[in-house]
Amino acid sequence: MSSIDRSQSVGGTRTYEVRTYGCQMNVHDSERLSGLLEDAGYVRAPAGADGDADVVVFNTCAVRENADNKLYGNLGHLAPKKAQRPGMQIAVGGCLAQKDRDTIVKRAPWVDVVFGTHNIGKLPVLLERARVQEEAQVEIAESLEAFPSTLPTRRESAYAAWVSISVGCNNTCTFCIVPALRGKEKDRRPGDILAEVEALVAEGVSEITLLGQNVNAYGSDIGDREAFSKLLRACGSIDGLERVRFTSPHPRDFTDDVIAAMAETPNVMPQLHMPLQSGSDTVLKAMRRSYRQERYLGILEKVRAAIPHAAISTDIIVGFPGETEEDFEQTLHVVREARFAQAFTFQYSKRPGTPAAEMDGQIPKKVVQERYERLVALQEEISWEENKKQVGRTLELMVAEGEGRKDDTTHRLSGRARDSRLVHFTKPEQDVRPGDVVTVGITYAAPHHLLAEGPTLDVRRTRAGDAWEKRNAEKAARPAGVMLGLPKIGAPEPLPVATGGCGCD
């Protein structure tokens, strides 16, 4: 009897679990990994399996100093489970796999497959080869073998979807290891992107997020500096596509034609995630960020002139090597001037293999922590003040699933406004499904969410809601034991707020 026959399974079919760490690119890659495994005949393990699947895949991130410790700790937790479960396989992919390669199998010899960021499409083949040959398979491609969007996909959401427009990055930020692991930027053909968007809309998706490591540099690989703004406008002509977002742009490549496209294309949402990283020109230079404070604030001024109600979010790193108190005060100054709706703040963490990790002037942890707390306190105050401006407004929300953790106890539902603010609203008498659109009046503001405590003003049932209902009906109709429910590999539905994720954009 082979190991695959001896392994435990659901309904006689081998099960899988994908664990995802890091940015949106990894979340989207995990949708591909899930699609590949299901295309190969696997089914998703029941929720809460916690390593009790036949195949456990780690899609890793390498941008944090302790990323490897976290991975090896999780692998160690699975070692006794694998020893007790013949036929179980463990695979490690993603950025840390691309970086560490053979080291993973040396430190965790019970791992069956190691694959990189450029060859995720090989996972099913590598798993089968490891099973047949009964030895670990390590295969790390040095360049992209196939654009990820050509691979099978198991989408997180029935009504919202990532659409990758490029992979890789041409920047050389001193704190970021992503370009070394993801490679140089490679753009996808505009026609292929729009074909995927149209296909998603035909399936019921009504919101898409255009995804790239440096999304607004799109076009550099195909020789068209206005390619991204053209792509936004083209998305505006797709019937049934209600919301378009994108992440993450870089200030260096953010041009006036993109601002015009955002303002003039009705389904491009009034929301922008614009990584700052630091407000100090000295630190920005040390980071090899090609803009300075004046340029950054000038972009925000132009965006707000064209889109007055735009909600702008950012990424900020505190404690970069050499950062003085004066440098940090410049960051606080930009935060006060920019009035961000939200900021994703990070304490500087050494990324092995990056120039910043070897720089002089590493800041003591105590100093970094104190500055971080001051920044968070300031941004909390600003976020609350900005949210209070929404009280009394009437907002259109796309109903979400899984974003209101207390919805059951409060008898509320949750949704995202056009500018991506999270709103909890009173459950209406009408049946409302994720993907449907409601209109509500805002009555209360907190730093990270809004409340609409009055009656729902309007409910619009949508094709996206139909798609969600159909997916759940199909799930309920499947034979008992074959658990093919909605996956939970990294982010709740709908798509999480567009951010740089790891703070390296």
Short mmCIF file of C-alpha atoms in Angstrom, two decimals:
data_model
loop_
_atom_site.label_atom_id
_atom_site.label_comp_id
_atom_site.label_asym_id
_atom_site.label_seq_id
_atom_site.Cartn_x
_atom_site.Cartn_y
_atom_site.Cartn_z
CA MET A 1 0.00 0.00 0.00
CA SER A 2 1.44 3.39 -0.95
CA SER A 3 1.75 6.30 1.46
CA ILE A 4 -1.00 8.15 -0.36
CA ASP A 5 -3.36 5.23 0.30
CA ARG A 6 -2.47 5.12 4.01
CA SER A 7 -3.02 8.85 4.61
CA GLN A 8 -6.15 10.16 6.25
CA SER A 9 -8.49 12.05 3.95
CA VAL A 10 -11.95 13.55 3.64
CA GLY A 11 -14.46 11.42 1.78
CA GLY A 12 -11.60 9.36 0.31
CA THR A 13 -9.98 12.42 -1.28
CA ARG A 14 -6.68 13.96 -0.18
CA THR A 15 -7.02 17.26 1.65
CA TYR A 16 -4.85 20.37 1.72
CA GLU A 17 -4.27 23.43 3.87
CA VAL A 18 -2.49 26.62 2.76
CA ARG A 19 -1.01 28.98 5.35
CA THR A 20 -0.15 32.44 4.09
CA TYR A 21 2.16 35.10 5.53
CA GLY A 22 2.96 38.57 4.23
CA CYS A 23 1.57 40.91 1.62
CA GLN A 24 -1.34 40.84 -0.81
CA MET A 25 0.88 39.31 -3.47
CA ASN A 26 1.28 36.27 -1.24
CA VAL A 27 -2.47 36.13 -0.55
CA HIS A 28 -3.10 36.15 -4.29
CA ASP A 29 -0.39 33.53 -4.88
CA SER A 30 -2.10 31.34 -2.29
CA GLU A 31 -5.32 31.54 -4.28
CA ARG A 32 -3.28 30.12 -7.17
CA LEU A 33 -1.77 27.40 -5.00
CA SER A 34 -5.25 26.40 -3.81
CA GLY A 35 -6.48 26.37 -7.40
CA LEU A 36 -3.56 24.21 -8.51
CA LEU A 37 -4.16 21.69 -5.75
CA GLU A 38 -7.88 21.46 -6.41
CA ASP A 39 -7.19 21.12 -10.13
CA ALA A 40 -4.97 18.16 -9.16
CA GLY A 41 -7.81 16.53 -7.21
CA TYR A 42 -7.23 17.73 -3.65
CA VAL A 43 -10.01 19.27 -1.54
CA ARG A 44 -9.67 21.93 1.09
CA ALA A 45 -9.39 20.61 4.64
CA PRO A 46 -12.16 21.50 7.09
CA ALA A 47 -11.82 24.84 8.85
CA GLY A 48 -9.62 24.58 11.92
CA ALA A 49 -7.73 21.57 10.59
CA ASP A 50 -4.53 22.98 12.14
CA GLY A 51 -2.15 20.72 10.27
CA ASP A 52 -4.42 17.70 10.06
CA ALA A 53 -4.53 17.88 6.25
CA ASP A 54 -2.77 15.47 3.90
CA VAL A 55 -0.80 18.38 2.43
CA VAL A 56 0.15 21.52 4.36
CA VAL A 57 1.64 24.38 2.30
CA PHE A 58 3.43 27.35 3.84
CA ASN A 59 3.50 30.43 1.60
CA THR A 60 6.17 32.45 3.36
CA CYS A 61 7.34 36.04 3.71
CA ALA A 62 10.96 37.11 4.21
CA VAL A 63 10.66 40.80 5.04
CA ARG A 64 10.79 40.48 8.83
CA GLU A 65 13.89 39.73 10.85
CA ASN A 66 12.25 36.79 12.65
CA ALA A 67 10.41 35.35 9.63
CA ASP A 68 12.57 32.23 9.57
CA ASN A 69 12.13 31.60 13.31
CA LYS A 70 8.37 31.74 12.86
CA LEU A 71 8.50 29.30 9.94
CA TYR A 72 10.74 26.76 11.67
CA GLY A 73 8.62 26.98 14.80
CA ASN A 74 5.52 26.09 12.77
CA LEU A 75 7.36 23.33 10.96
CA GLY A 76 8.52 21.91 14.29
CA HIS A 77 4.91 21.86 15.49
CA LEU A 78 3.97 19.71 12.48
CA ALA A 79 6.87 17.23 12.79
CA PRO A 80 5.18 14.91 15.33
CA LYS A 81 1.90 15.09 13.41
CA LYS A 82 3.65 13.99 10.25
CA ALA A 83 5.41 11.17 12.10
CA GLN A 84 2.04 9.85 13.24
CA ARG A 85 0.37 10.31 9.85
CA PRO A 86 1.90 8.27 7.01
CA GLY A 87 1.60 9.96 3.64
CA MET A 88 1.31 13.50 4.98
CA GLN A 89 3.36 16.04 3.01
CA ILE A 90 4.66 19.50 3.88
CA ALA A 91 5.62 22.11 1.28
CA VAL A 92 7.30 25.49 1.78
CA GLY A 93 7.09 28.20 -0.87
CA GLY A 94 7.20 31.98 -1.17
CA CYS A 95 9.88 34.57 -0.48
CA LEU A 96 11.62 32.82 2.41
CA ALA A 97 11.85 29.63 0.34
CA GLN A 98 13.32 31.65 -2.54
CA LYS A 99 15.92 33.07 -0.13
CA ASP A 100 16.82 30.05 2.02
CA ARG A 101 16.48 27.23 -0.54
CA ASP A 102 18.33 24.10 0.67
CA THR A 103 18.59 25.49 4.21
CA ILE A 104 14.95 24.66 4.86
CA VAL A 105 15.38 20.93 4.25
CA LYS A 106 18.60 20.90 6.29
CA ARG A 107 16.90 22.53 9.28
CA ALA A 108 13.59 20.68 8.83
CA PRO A 109 14.34 17.38 7.02
CA TRP A 110 10.69 16.32 7.29
CA VAL A 111 9.73 18.94 4.67
CA ASP A 112 8.87 17.29 1.35
CA VAL A 113 8.88 20.20 -1.12
CA VAL A 114 10.56 23.61 -1.32
CA PHE A 115 9.60 25.90 -4.21
CA GLY A 116 10.15 29.58 -4.95
CA THR A 117 8.23 32.66 -6.01
CA HIS A 118 8.83 32.02 -9.72
CA ASN A 119 7.58 28.43 -10.03
CA ILE A 120 4.45 28.09 -7.91
CA GLY A 121 2.84 26.24 -10.81
CA LYS A 122 5.14 23.26 -10.12
CA LEU A 123 3.69 22.46 -6.69
CA PRO A 124 1.47 19.47 -7.64
CA VAL A 125 4.26 17.90 -9.73
CA LEU A 126 6.81 18.36 -6.95
CA LEU A 127 4.48 16.82 -4.38
CA GLU A 128 3.94 13.75 -6.56
CA ARG A 129 7.66 13.46 -7.32
CA ALA A 130 8.48 13.65 -3.60
CA ARG A 131 5.91 10.91 -2.89
CA VAL A 132 7.18 8.57 -5.60
CA GLN A 133 10.90 9.13 -4.99
CA GLU A 134 10.45 9.33 -1.21
CA GLU A 135 12.86 12.24 -0.88
CA ALA A 136 12.59 16.01 -0.60
CA GLN A 137 12.25 18.03 -3.78
CA VAL A 138 13.86 21.49 -3.82
CA GLU A 139 13.24 23.49 -6.98
CA ILE A 140 13.88 27.23 -7.06
CA ALA A 141 13.52 28.96 -10.42
CA GLU A 142 15.66 32.06 -11.00
CA SER A 143 13.13 33.76 -13.27
CA LEU A 144 9.38 33.67 -13.78
CA GLU A 145 8.28 30.51 -15.56
CA ALA A 146 4.65 31.53 -16.16
CA PHE A 147 2.70 34.62 -15.19
CA PRO A 148 0.67 33.59 -12.12
CA SER A 149 -2.63 34.61 -13.70
CA THR A 150 -2.34 31.78 -16.21
CA LEU A 151 -2.69 29.27 -13.36
CA PRO A 152 -5.91 27.82 -11.90
CA THR A 153 -7.35 29.91 -9.08
CA ARG A 154 -9.53 29.32 -6.06
CA ARG A 155 -10.74 32.85 -5.31
CA GLU A 156 -11.20 33.99 -1.73
CA SER A 157 -14.36 35.88 -2.55
CA ALA A 158 -17.34 35.46 -4.85
CA TYR A 159 -17.73 39.21 -5.32
CA ALA A 160 -14.27 40.80 -4.95
CA ALA A 161 -11.02 39.72 -6.60
CA TRP A 162 -7.33 40.53 -6.93
CA VAL A 163 -6.06 40.96 -10.48
CA SER A 164 -2.30 40.90 -10.84
CA ILE A 165 -0.98 43.33 -13.47
CA SER A 166 2.75 42.91 -12.83
CA VAL A 167 5.22 40.96 -10.74
CA GLY A 168 8.60 41.99 -9.41
CA CYS A 169 10.06 45.42 -8.68
CA ASN A 170 12.78 47.59 -10.19
CA ASN A 171 13.38 49.70 -7.08
CA THR A 172 16.44 49.35 -4.84
CA CYS A 173 15.11 50.47 -1.45
CA THR A 174 17.78 49.66 1.11
CA PHE A 175 15.33 48.13 3.61
CA CYS A 176 13.57 45.81 1.16
CA ILE A 177 14.55 42.33 0.02
CA VAL A 178 11.53 41.82 -2.25
CA PRO A 179 13.24 42.72 -5.58
CA ALA A 180 15.92 40.11 -4.89
CA LEU A 181 13.25 37.46 -4.32
CA ARG A 182 10.53 38.50 -6.77
CA GLY A 183 12.88 39.66 -9.52
CA LYS A 184 12.70 42.60 -11.91
CA GLU A 185 9.32 43.99 -12.84
CA LYS A 186 7.49 42.05 -15.51
CA ASP A 187 4.29 43.55 -16.86
CA ARG A 188 1.31 41.66 -18.12
CA ARG A 189 -0.26 42.53 -21.46
CA PRO A 190 -3.17 45.00 -21.07
CA GLY A 191 -5.44 42.78 -23.16
CA ASP A 192 -4.79 39.80 -20.88
CA ILE A 193 -5.56 41.88 -17.78
CA LEU A 194 -8.82 43.21 -19.19
CA ALA A 195 -9.83 39.75 -20.39
CA GLU A 196 -9.41 38.43 -16.85
CA VAL A 197 -11.39 41.34 -15.40
CA GLU A 198 -14.21 40.79 -17.91
CA ALA A 199 -14.27 37.07 -17.11
CA LEU A 200 -14.47 37.81 -13.38
CA VAL A 201 -17.32 40.27 -13.90
CA ALA A 202 -19.16 37.66 -15.97
CA GLU A 203 -18.89 35.34 -12.95
CA GLY A 204 -20.45 37.96 -10.67
CA VAL A 205 -17.41 39.82 -9.30
CA SER A 206 -18.18 43.52 -8.92
CA GLU A 207 -14.99 44.79 -7.23
CA ILE A 208 -11.43 44.23 -8.40
CA THR A 209 -8.11 45.37 -6.98
CA LEU A 210 -5.27 45.76 -9.47
CA LEU A 211 -2.19 44.31 -7.82
CA GLY A 212 1.51 44.90 -8.34
CA GLN A 213 4.64 45.22 -6.23
CA ASN A 214 4.86 48.75 -7.63
CA VAL A 215 1.52 48.97 -9.35
CA ASN A 216 1.75 52.42 -10.93
CA ALA A 217 5.11 51.62 -12.54
CA TYR A 218 3.06 49.40 -14.85
CA GLY A 219 4.11 50.08 -18.42
CA SER A 220 7.87 50.34 -17.84
CA ASP A 221 8.31 46.78 -19.08
CA ILE A 222 6.17 47.36 -22.18
CA GLY A 223 7.44 50.86 -22.96
CA ASP A 224 4.34 52.95 -22.21
CA ARG A 225 4.60 55.46 -19.34
CA GLU A 226 0.85 56.10 -19.40
CA ALA A 227 -0.13 52.44 -19.47
CA PHE A 228 -1.47 52.44 -15.91
CA SER A 229 -3.79 55.40 -16.39
CA LYS A 230 -5.00 53.85 -19.64
CA LEU A 231 -5.68 50.61 -17.79
CA LEU A 232 -7.75 52.43 -15.15
CA ARG A 233 -9.82 54.13 -17.86
CA ALA A 234 -10.30 50.84 -19.68
CA CYS A 235 -11.64 49.26 -16.48
CA GLY A 236 -14.16 52.10 -16.40
CA SER A 237 -15.75 50.85 -19.61
CA ILE A 238 -16.44 47.30 -18.35
CA ASP A 239 -20.16 46.95 -17.77
CA GLY A 240 -20.99 45.48 -14.36
CA LEU A 241 -17.67 46.39 -12.75
CA GLU A 242 -18.70 48.67 -9.90
CA ARG A 243 -15.49 49.22 -7.96
CA VAL A 244 -11.83 49.40 -9.00
CA ARG A 245 -8.97 49.77 -6.52
CA PHE A 246 -5.20 49.33 -6.81
CA THR A 247 -2.22 48.70 -4.56
CA SER A 248 0.51 49.61 -3.94
CA PRO A 249 1.77 52.65 -5.84
CA HIS A 250 5.12 54.38 -5.41
CA PRO A 251 5.38 58.20 -5.20
CA ARG A 252 8.21 58.16 -7.75
CA ASP A 253 5.91 56.87 -10.48
CA PHE A 254 2.70 58.63 -9.48
CA THR A 255 1.90 60.97 -12.36
CA ASP A 256 -0.77 63.52 -13.16
CA ASP A 257 -2.38 61.30 -15.79
CA VAL A 258 -3.10 58.70 -13.08
CA ILE A 259 -4.76 61.34 -10.89
CA ALA A 260 -6.87 62.45 -13.85
CA ALA A 261 -7.88 58.86 -14.61
CA MET A 262 -8.89 58.30 -10.98
CA ALA A 263 -10.98 61.46 -10.92
CA GLU A 264 -12.63 60.91 -14.31
CA THR A 265 -13.37 57.17 -14.11
CA PRO A 266 -16.54 56.67 -12.03
CA ASN A 267 -15.82 53.13 -10.89
CA VAL A 268 -12.27 53.92 -9.70
CA MET A 269 -12.75 54.41 -5.98
CA PRO A 270 -11.82 57.62 -4.11
CA GLN A 271 -9.15 55.82 -2.11
CA LEU A 272 -5.37 55.86 -2.36
CA HIS A 273 -2.70 53.96 -0.50
CA MET A 274 0.53 55.96 -0.88
CA PRO A 275 3.54 54.65 1.08
CA LEU A 276 5.52 57.40 2.82
CA GLN A 277 8.05 55.35 4.85
CA SER A 278 9.62 58.50 6.34
CA GLY A 279 9.01 62.23 6.33
CA SER A 280 12.71 63.03 6.60
CA ASP A 281 14.56 63.82 3.38
CA THR A 282 17.76 62.52 5.00
CA VAL A 283 16.18 59.18 5.85
CA LEU A 284 14.44 58.93 2.48
CA LYS A 285 17.83 59.35 0.80
CA ALA A 286 19.33 56.62 3.01
CA MET A 287 16.37 54.41 2.10
CA ARG A 288 17.00 55.11 -1.62
CA ARG A 289 13.48 56.46 -1.97
CA SER A 290 13.54 58.72 -5.01
CA TYR A 291 11.12 61.39 -3.71
CA ARG A 292 11.35 63.90 -0.88
CA GLN A 293 8.85 65.38 1.58
CA GLU A 294 7.84 68.27 -0.69
CA ARG A 295 7.20 65.98 -3.64
CA TYR A 296 5.15 63.59 -1.51
CA LEU A 297 2.91 66.28 -0.03
CA GLY A 298 2.55 67.81 -3.49
CA ILE A 299 1.09 64.56 -4.81
CA LEU A 300 -1.46 64.44 -1.99
CA GLU A 301 -2.42 68.05 -2.66
CA LYS A 302 -3.09 67.27 -6.32
CA VAL A 303 -5.10 64.15 -5.45
CA ARG A 304 -7.31 66.05 -3.02
CA ALA A 305 -7.81 68.89 -5.48
CA ALA A 306 -9.08 66.38 -8.06
CA ILE A 307 -10.87 64.03 -5.61
CA PRO A 308 -11.91 66.08 -2.56
CA HIS A 309 -13.28 63.15 -0.51
CA ALA A 310 -10.41 60.75 -1.21
CA ALA A 311 -9.31 58.66 1.77
CA ILE A 312 -5.53 58.35 1.76
CA SER A 313 -3.60 55.72 3.71
CA THR A 314 0.11 55.06 3.99
CA ASP A 315 2.98 52.91 5.28
CA ILE A 316 5.56 54.34 7.70
CA ILE A 317 8.76 52.81 9.07
CA VAL A 318 9.97 54.02 12.48
CA GLY A 319 13.57 53.66 13.61
CA PHE A 320 15.39 53.27 10.30
CA PRO A 321 19.19 53.20 10.88
CA GLY A 322 20.50 56.71 11.53
CA GLU A 323 17.07 58.22 12.19
CA THR A 324 17.48 61.12 14.62
CA GLU A 325 14.80 62.73 16.77
CA GLU A 326 14.72 65.58 14.25
CA ASP A 327 14.17 63.08 11.42
CA PHE A 328 11.33 61.49 13.34
CA GLU A 329 9.76 64.90 13.98
CA GLN A 330 9.71 65.40 10.21
CA THR A 331 7.68 62.20 9.89
CA LEU A 332 5.22 63.49 12.50
CA HIS A 333 5.03 66.77 10.54
CA VAL A 334 4.06 64.96 7.33
CA VAL A 335 1.46 62.90 9.20
CA ARG A 336 -0.12 66.10 10.53
CA GLU A 337 -0.08 67.71 7.08
CA ALA A 338 -1.28 64.66 5.18
CA ARG A 339 -4.22 63.84 7.46
CA PHE A 340 -4.14 60.14 6.59
CA ALA A 341 -7.34 58.20 7.06
CA GLN A 342 -5.18 55.29 8.14
CA ALA A 343 -1.50 54.51 8.51
CA PHE A 344 0.18 51.11 8.65
CA THR A 345 3.13 51.69 10.95
CA PHE A 346 6.14 49.41 11.28
CA GLN A 347 9.10 49.34 13.61
CA TYR A 348 12.21 48.93 11.48
CA SER A 349 13.22 45.30 11.29
CA LYS A 350 16.47 44.07 9.79
CA ARG A 351 15.94 42.18 6.57
CA PRO A 352 18.91 39.86 6.11
CA GLY A 353 20.49 40.52 2.74
CA THR A 354 19.49 44.19 2.55
CA PRO A 355 21.94 47.14 2.69
CA ALA A 356 20.11 48.68 5.65
CA ALA A 357 20.81 45.63 7.80
CA GLU A 358 24.53 46.47 7.64
CA MET A 359 24.22 50.24 8.13
CA ASP A 360 25.72 52.07 11.07
CA GLY A 361 23.40 53.82 13.46
CA GLN A 362 21.02 50.98 14.29
CA ILE A 363 18.47 52.47 16.70
CA PRO A 364 18.02 50.89 20.16
CA LYS A 365 14.77 49.00 20.57
CA LYS A 366 13.66 51.22 23.45
CA VAL A 367 14.00 54.37 21.34
CA VAL A 368 12.19 52.80 18.39
CA GLN A 369 9.34 51.65 20.63
CA GLU A 370 8.90 55.11 22.17
CA ARG A 371 8.81 56.81 18.76
CA TYR A 372 6.45 54.16 17.42
CA GLU A 373 4.00 54.76 20.27
CA ARG A 374 4.05 58.52 19.67
CA LEU A 375 3.37 58.01 15.98
CA VAL A 376 0.52 55.58 16.61
CA ALA A 377 -1.07 57.95 19.14
CA LEU A 378 -0.91 60.84 16.68
CA GLN A 379 -2.35 58.81 13.82
CA GLU A 380 -5.14 57.43 16.04
CA GLU A 381 -6.13 61.01 16.86
CA ILE A 382 -6.11 62.04 13.20
CA SER A 383 -7.98 58.92 12.03
CA TRP A 384 -10.69 59.61 14.59
CA GLU A 385 -10.95 63.27 13.58
CA GLU A 386 -11.17 62.34 9.91
CA ASN A 387 -13.82 59.69 10.62
CA LYS A 388 -15.88 62.18 12.62
CA LYS A 389 -16.20 64.21 9.42
CA GLN A 390 -18.22 61.32 8.00
CA VAL A 391 -20.96 61.62 10.64
CA GLY A 392 -24.17 62.86 8.99
CA ARG A 393 -23.09 61.74 5.53
CA THR A 394 -25.00 59.20 3.45
CA LEU A 395 -22.70 56.46 2.21
CA GLU A 396 -23.02 53.59 -0.24
CA LEU A 397 -21.61 50.33 1.11
CA MET A 398 -20.77 47.01 -0.45
CA VAL A 399 -21.84 44.42 2.10
CA ALA A 400 -18.91 42.36 3.38
CA GLU A 401 -18.51 38.93 4.87
CA GLY A 402 -16.29 38.33 7.88
CA GLU A 403 -15.35 41.96 8.57
CA GLY A 404 -17.69 42.59 11.49
CA ARG A 405 -16.50 40.20 14.18
CA LYS A 406 -19.26 41.30 16.58
CA ASP A 407 -22.04 41.45 13.98
CA ASP A 408 -23.85 38.41 15.36
CA THR A 409 -24.05 39.80 18.89
CA THR A 410 -24.83 43.39 17.82
CA HIS A 411 -27.36 42.35 15.15
CA ARG A 412 -25.45 44.40 12.59
CA LEU A 413 -23.91 43.83 9.20
CA SER A 414 -20.71 45.36 7.87
CA GLY A 415 -19.57 46.83 4.59
CA ARG A 416 -16.98 49.00 2.91
CA ALA A 417 -17.73 52.51 1.70
CA ARG A 418 -16.43 53.65 -1.67
CA ASP A 419 -13.37 55.12 0.05
CA SER A 420 -12.83 51.74 1.79
CA ARG A 421 -13.86 52.88 5.29
CA LEU A 422 -15.37 50.05 7.34
CA VAL A 423 -18.99 50.67 8.37
CA HIS A 424 -21.14 48.58 10.72
CA PHE A 425 -24.85 49.11 10.03
CA THR A 426 -28.18 47.99 11.45
CA LYS A 427 -29.38 44.79 9.84
CA PRO A 428 -32.34 45.69 7.60
CA GLU A 429 -35.56 43.71 7.34
CA GLN A 430 -34.78 42.81 3.73
CA ASP A 431 -32.49 39.90 2.98
CA VAL A 432 -29.00 41.31 2.37
CA ARG A 433 -26.10 39.23 1.05
CA PRO A 434 -22.36 39.89 0.82
CA GLY A 435 -21.81 41.67 -2.48
CA ASP A 436 -25.12 43.54 -2.31
CA VAL A 437 -25.08 47.34 -1.98
CA VAL A 438 -26.82 49.34 0.75
CA THR A 439 -27.18 53.05 1.46
CA VAL A 440 -26.90 54.20 5.08
CA GLY A 441 -26.58 57.36 7.16
CA ILE A 442 -23.51 57.60 9.41
CA THR A 443 -24.30 58.31 13.07
CA TYR A 444 -21.07 57.61 14.95
CA ALA A 445 -17.33 57.49 14.31
CA ALA A 446 -14.51 55.57 15.96
CA PRO A 447 -10.85 55.68 14.89
CA HIS A 448 -11.10 52.51 12.79
CA HIS A 449 -14.76 52.20 11.87
CA LEU A 450 -18.07 54.03 11.44
CA LEU A 451 -21.55 53.16 12.66
CA ALA A 452 -24.89 53.58 10.90
CA GLU A 453 -27.37 53.00 13.72
CA GLY A 454 -30.51 54.12 11.93
CA PRO A 455 -32.59 52.21 9.38
CA THR A 456 -31.00 51.24 6.10
CA LEU A 457 -32.04 53.78 3.49
CA ASP A 458 -31.79 51.51 0.46
CA VAL A 459 -30.91 47.93 -0.44
CA ARG A 460 -29.78 47.02 -3.95
CA ARG A 461 -29.47 43.33 -4.75
CA THR A 462 -26.62 42.72 -7.15
CA ARG A 463 -25.14 40.09 -9.43
CA ALA A 464 -22.28 39.93 -6.95
CA GLY A 465 -24.75 38.96 -4.22
CA ASP A 466 -26.21 36.36 -6.56
CA ALA A 467 -22.69 34.96 -7.07
CA TRP A 468 -22.13 34.73 -3.31
CA GLU A 469 -25.50 33.00 -2.86
CA LYS A 470 -24.75 30.54 -5.65
CA ARG A 471 -21.33 29.65 -4.22
CA ASN A 472 -22.79 28.97 -0.79
CA ALA A 473 -25.67 26.94 -2.22
CA GLU A 474 -23.18 24.78 -4.12
CA LYS A 475 -21.14 24.34 -0.96
CA ALA A 476 -24.19 23.22 1.00
CA ALA A 477 -25.19 20.77 -1.76
CA ARG A 478 -21.85 18.93 -1.78
CA PRO A 479 -21.78 15.43 -0.25
CA ALA A 480 -21.04 15.37 3.46
CA GLY A 481 -17.34 15.02 4.18
CA VAL A 482 -16.06 16.84 1.10
CA MET A 483 -15.46 20.18 2.72
CA LEU A 484 -15.14 22.76 -0.03
CA GLY A 485 -16.18 25.85 1.89
CA LEU A 486 -14.75 29.29 1.34
CA PRO A 487 -11.01 29.22 2.05
CA LYS A 488 -9.47 31.35 4.79
CA ILE A 489 -5.86 31.49 3.66
CA GLY A 490 -4.94 35.00 4.61
CA ALA A 491 -7.65 37.64 4.65
CA PRO A 492 -11.36 37.80 5.39
CA GLU A 493 -13.86 38.65 2.71
CA PRO A 494 -14.06 41.08 1.06
CA LEU A 495 -10.52 41.94 0.07
CA PRO A 496 -8.69 43.62 2.90
CA VAL A 497 -8.00 47.33 2.81
CA ALA A 498 -5.32 47.97 0.20
CA THR A 499 -1.99 48.31 2.00
CA GLY A 500 1.64 47.70 1.37
CA GLY A 501 1.31 44.81 3.78
CA CYS A 502 4.96 44.43 4.67
CA GLY A 503 5.75 48.12 4.51
CA CYS A 504 8.26 47.72 1.71
CA ASP A 505 6.45 49.43 -1.18
#
